[in-house]
Every structure is written in structure tokens, then in C-alpha cells.
């Protein structure tokens, strides 16, 4: 029962109570009240008996829709039988958020597949008016750990205490009709309402906020089937079933036939049952599928945070704290959840550390000889997973017996489990790689480093983007270049300046030739250090291309990658054209060994290029002596 209409109104407290009094002509009213010195939810015959101040009750208001015991069939021994559904037209007043979340869970559970007529008829004939909490009710309550203090359904009207008045969130048509008929309501004092919300947020935050890994609890529970806490909690558990009886979201029941003394007629009734009781899962012949206390404790808590949480998409424990208050053995879901979460956290930490230096096998699927010294390789991860990389990130490629080398990923993100690299044969690993064939394998760690992330990509939108790549420096930029070309209309202009030693050293030749034909707001300027007459484009160092590009410095972002010697000259040429260092990104190359900020090889003053870079805004590193 998700919220369909949300209306906000306000009425004085006196008016609300008066409205309930009037409604008594049509409805039975159940509310928080005092009986024999105890606070509980019960039917009332006088609105003056309503307790507005909340004290946690032993039983939750689920009993009005799913009573401890109810007749579901009446029969005679002659074979007549009829279904029995008891219901009253009722208003359930003053239910707190945790219990409302509990009712929402029961609504889903009883409505799914074979809708339960006994529960659903009672619910259809009820109007639920909640009273919001803006502070934690006692030390055992932990609604804020499972976020049940903010129900998004399960009520018709929710009242928020603004002093002499209640603001109303009206969530259903039923609630709207009821409020219209019985409450004299006006506009909400929005300032007071905002203050209520702020106070609520603050006090639940101060209480501690949600479980550290609330969303992951089903996985955490599945991982910890053999956790020692199951033994230690089971040792203390008395198997009394109190926790189940008081729980607003437990809904197991037993079905019993009772014959009248006359032995001629009888009732079939259902009665709350408790999976914590030994007999719950016993079958004929004495076989018991949940004989051990430990398994019953496990089952009960797993229902809340694992089995049923998967089904309902939220914790099925609403943190009302009733089981904690009622348990003589001091067993608390909080202790169990926190112990399992901590163990899973530790296990993941160890796994992550183990994985840090553990490479994954990747097969060579394609090789293209780009230039005399440079080869293109397409690699496929054996584990079937995508690298999930950002443009500008790199991997560590290893060949056992030789070593590892940092290599940029040249393909764009989301290429499935395949990715491309271009490698220049300069030393041990790269020369060995050049001897391998399609079908051979290497090992890969990563992706590593800080590439051209979403913030940088967003910063470029609407601007003139100037890519300046020298030699193999085209490779780390290629992924970003292709990304921008794909959505070229998002940029004022895209200029790609590419330089290499000779026309024979051009890499991705077909791609460069294609880019030169795109036109519109895309331009490609190329240069080589030296060439014969057949080369019709520019000859000279890459800086000679910069004055050929017309750009407005305040609306331009330059991205530079190339051999170390190139940066100083390129940045100076850009500065000469008025471009500030804030508008220049560089991708740096350093000697790298670990790739994860540990070995110190790539250290640049207080930063590690492998981790904090290789992509940097130049103004962030310009003061560092070893930057260029
Ligand atoms: C972030 C990053 C991305 C890179 N991307 C690519 C790429 O896409 N394609 C590519 O071909 N290369 C790339 N490199 C460079 C590559 O990692 C090095 O050339 C690497 O040393 C090659 O390993 P090797 O075992 O073949 O060479 P080695 O046997 O280590 O010999 C390399 C020789 O070159 C010298 N040298 C010069 N620069 C470096 C350097 N940066 N690292 C190590 N040694 C260096 C060494 O002193 C040594 O003598 C990248 C480097 C970094 C840091
Ligand atoms: S457990 Fe939370 S939502 Fe429930 S009554 Fe207490 S404070 Fe309110
Ligand atoms: S398990 Fe305990 S705290 Fe959670 S909803 Fe049930 S009674 Fe409340
Ligand atoms: S490569 Fe080891 S710290 Fe950067």
C-alpha cells in the first residue's frame, strides 16, 4: 500500500480528538490507552482515555488485523462448512512509525499470491492514523538503524506534533475522506513543520543512524551462516518464543480444529505460532527440521534481515525493540547484525588486500603492428568481467618470469570484458609482449589511477576542448577523445593536435584519417618531426601547431599527454596564448612498480602519480619541483 496521494493539512489537537469522538458513531476506535496500569493498544469507549504520549507497548497493533487467535472456518460434523471472517469498521489511532512500517510489511505478506481474506478484510475496513515520532522512544528502540521511522506507506493519515496542533500527511483516498468528514483542517504552518522535520532528523541521526551496511544485510547474513555468534546466542536462548509473540512483523500461525462439547460442531482457528518453539518444524514420525536452538535463532533473525528482506526490499525487523525488552536472555538483533557486519567487513578487507597484488589472466585476441616499435593488442579478461575503467586510467600488465609494466587503456569504457592497449617495445615486459601471439595470455591488475573522471568530463561540456598528444601519448587520451567525438554537439569545438617523429610513426592511422574528415566543430592538426615530400601536413614540433588553433582561453580546456620532454614546451605555448594552468589537464608518466600508492616509485612530493594521477589539473601540481 504505497502512498498514492499526499496531502498536507493541519488541525488542532482538540479538533482531532473531537473528530474521533464523532467518528465513534460509525467506527470503533482503537488507540493507545491505559488498562490496569499498563499502556497498550485497545478499543476505547471514551476519547479521553487516549494516551497521546507514547510508551512502548508489549504487543504491537498488528493484533487488530492478525489477532492472536481467530476462527477461520465453522463446521458441523454432518459436513457443513463456512468461512468465517470477523472484522469491524475501525480507526486505529496513534500508531508509531515503526509499527506502521510493520503493518506495511504485513500488508505485503498477506496480500501476495493467495491474498489472505481474514487479514485483508480487516485492513480494508480500517483507517490507520499514525502519530510521528521526533525522538527515539527508549534505549531499546532502534528504528533508526533500519530506517523504519520514515514509513512510505501503511497508513492513511500521519500526524506530526506541532504543539497545540497536528500537521497531517494524508496518504490515501480513505484518509482524505476521513479527514474531510471528521477534522476541521486548514493549511499547514510550513515553518513549524520544517522545524519538526529538522528536529526528527537531528535526533535520529544523533541516536546513531542506520546499520553500517543496511542494504547489504542479506548478503552479510548469507556469508555468516557459521558465525560463532549463532552458538553464543543459542546457548543463552530459552526457546520461550516471547520475541516472536511481541514482534510486529512475525506472522507465522498454527491451524487448530476445536470441537464443541456437543461434539457436533466445531471451529477451525488460527493462532500465532513461534518458529522459536521446538515443535514448530516437527513432522510426523518425530523428524524435526529445526531441532537445534541455534538453527531456530538463526532462522528467526535471518527471516528479518535476509530471507524476507530480499522479498520486501527492506529490513523486516522494524527496530521497535519489543523483542529486546521481552527477552530474558538479553538476545538482541542489533548485537547479531553488528557482529556479522564486522566479520564480513574484515573478510572483505583481507580479500581486498589479497587481491591488491593478484593479477587476473587475460587472453590476447588481436594484434596489429602499428609502427616499427608499437603494437596494438586487444585483450579479453578470462573472468568475463569488464574493467569498469575511466578514460585515462591504466593497468599493470604482467608476464610471469619477466615482470609488470604500466600500460594505458586505449579503448573507451564499457567494452564488455575486452579492452585495447598500444605498447611500445622498450624493455623487458614490453619486448616480451611483442613476441606473443593471438591466443597467448598475460596477466592484468587494475584499472588504477585517477583518470578523466565525470567531474572533468562535465567541466569540458560546452567548452572548446583542445587535445594535445605526442607520440604514444595519443593512447591515454584516445578513450576520452572518442568519448567527446561521440557527443561532439556537447562541446563548442574539439581540436586534436597530434605529433610524432615521422609519418611511419603515426598510430591509429585509420582513426586519425577518419577524424580529419568529420568536419563541423571537429578539427585535427597533425605534425611530424621530419618527413619526405609525400607528407602534406605540418612538419615541426608539436608546439608549432598551437598558434594555428583559434581559441578563447576562458572557454577552453586543454588536455596534454606525451613524452616527458614535451610538457614544458606545450604548457608554455598554451600560456603564451593566454590559457591559464587551471584550464590545462596533463596525464603524467612516471616509473611505476606497485600502481597502488605503496612502493614510492612514482612519488611526486606528497602525492603518488599512480593513485592521485596520472591525470592532474596542471595548476594543482605546477608548484612541485619534479612535476615536469
Ligand atoms: C601511467 C602510465 C601509462 C603508460 N602507458 C603506456 C602505454 O600505453 N604504452 C606503452 O608502451 N607504455 C606505457 N607506459 C610506459 C611503460 O610503463 C614503460 O615503458 C615500462 O617501463 C615498460 O616496461 P618494460 O618492462 O618493457 O621496460 P623496462 O625493462 O622497465 O625498461 C624500461 C627502460 O626505460 C626506462 N624508462 C623510461 N621511462 C620509463 C617509465 N615510465 N617506466 C619505466 N621505465 C622507464 C627505464 O629506466 C628502463 O631503462 C606507461 C607508463 C605509465 C606510468
Ligand atoms: S521505535 Fe522509533 S518509530 Fe517506533 S516508537 Fe520508538 S522512536 Fe518511534
Ligand atoms: S525483531 Fe524485535 S526489534 Fe525487530 S521488529 Fe521484531 S520485535 Fe521489533
Ligand atoms: S607505483 Fe608504487 S607508489 Fe606509485
PDB file of C-alpha atoms and ligand atoms in Angstrom, residues 591-602 608-610, ligand 4:
ATOM      1  CA  UNK A 591      58.260   4.904 -13.331  1.00  0.00           C
ATOM      2  CA  UNK A 592      55.701   2.681 -11.608  1.00  0.00           C
ATOM      3  CA  UNK A 593      56.012  -0.618  -9.794  1.00  0.00           C
ATOM      4  CA  UNK A 594      53.071  -1.236  -7.449  1.00  0.00           C
ATOM      5  CA  UNK A 595      50.443   1.038  -9.042  1.00  0.00           C
ATOM      6  CA  UNK A 596      48.647   1.390  -5.710  1.00  0.00           C
ATOM      7  CA  UNK A 597      50.475   4.100  -3.792  1.00  0.00           C
ATOM      8  CA  UNK A 598      52.803   1.844  -1.799  1.00  0.00           C
ATOM      9  CA  UNK A 599      56.206   1.345  -3.413  1.00  0.00           C
ATOM     10  CA  UNK A 600      57.113   5.040  -3.673  1.00  0.00           C
ATOM     11  CA  UNK A 601      58.472   4.863  -7.240  1.00  0.00           C
ATOM     12  CA  UNK A 602      56.044   7.392  -8.657  1.00  0.00           C
ATOM     13  CA  UNK A 608      51.592   9.350  -5.762  1.00  0.00           C
ATOM     14  CA  UNK A 609      51.120   9.680  -9.502  1.00  0.00           C
ATOM     15  CA  UNK A 610      49.746   6.117  -9.704  1.00  0.00           C
TER      16      UNK A 610
HETATM   17  S1  LIG B   4      53.763   2.946  -8.438  1.00  0.00           S
HETATM   18 FE1  LIG B   4      54.156   2.380  -6.390  1.00  0.00          FE
HETATM   19  S2  LIG B   4      53.617   4.175  -5.341  1.00  0.00           S
HETATM   20 FE2  LIG B   4      53.014   4.634  -7.356  1.00  0.00          FE
END
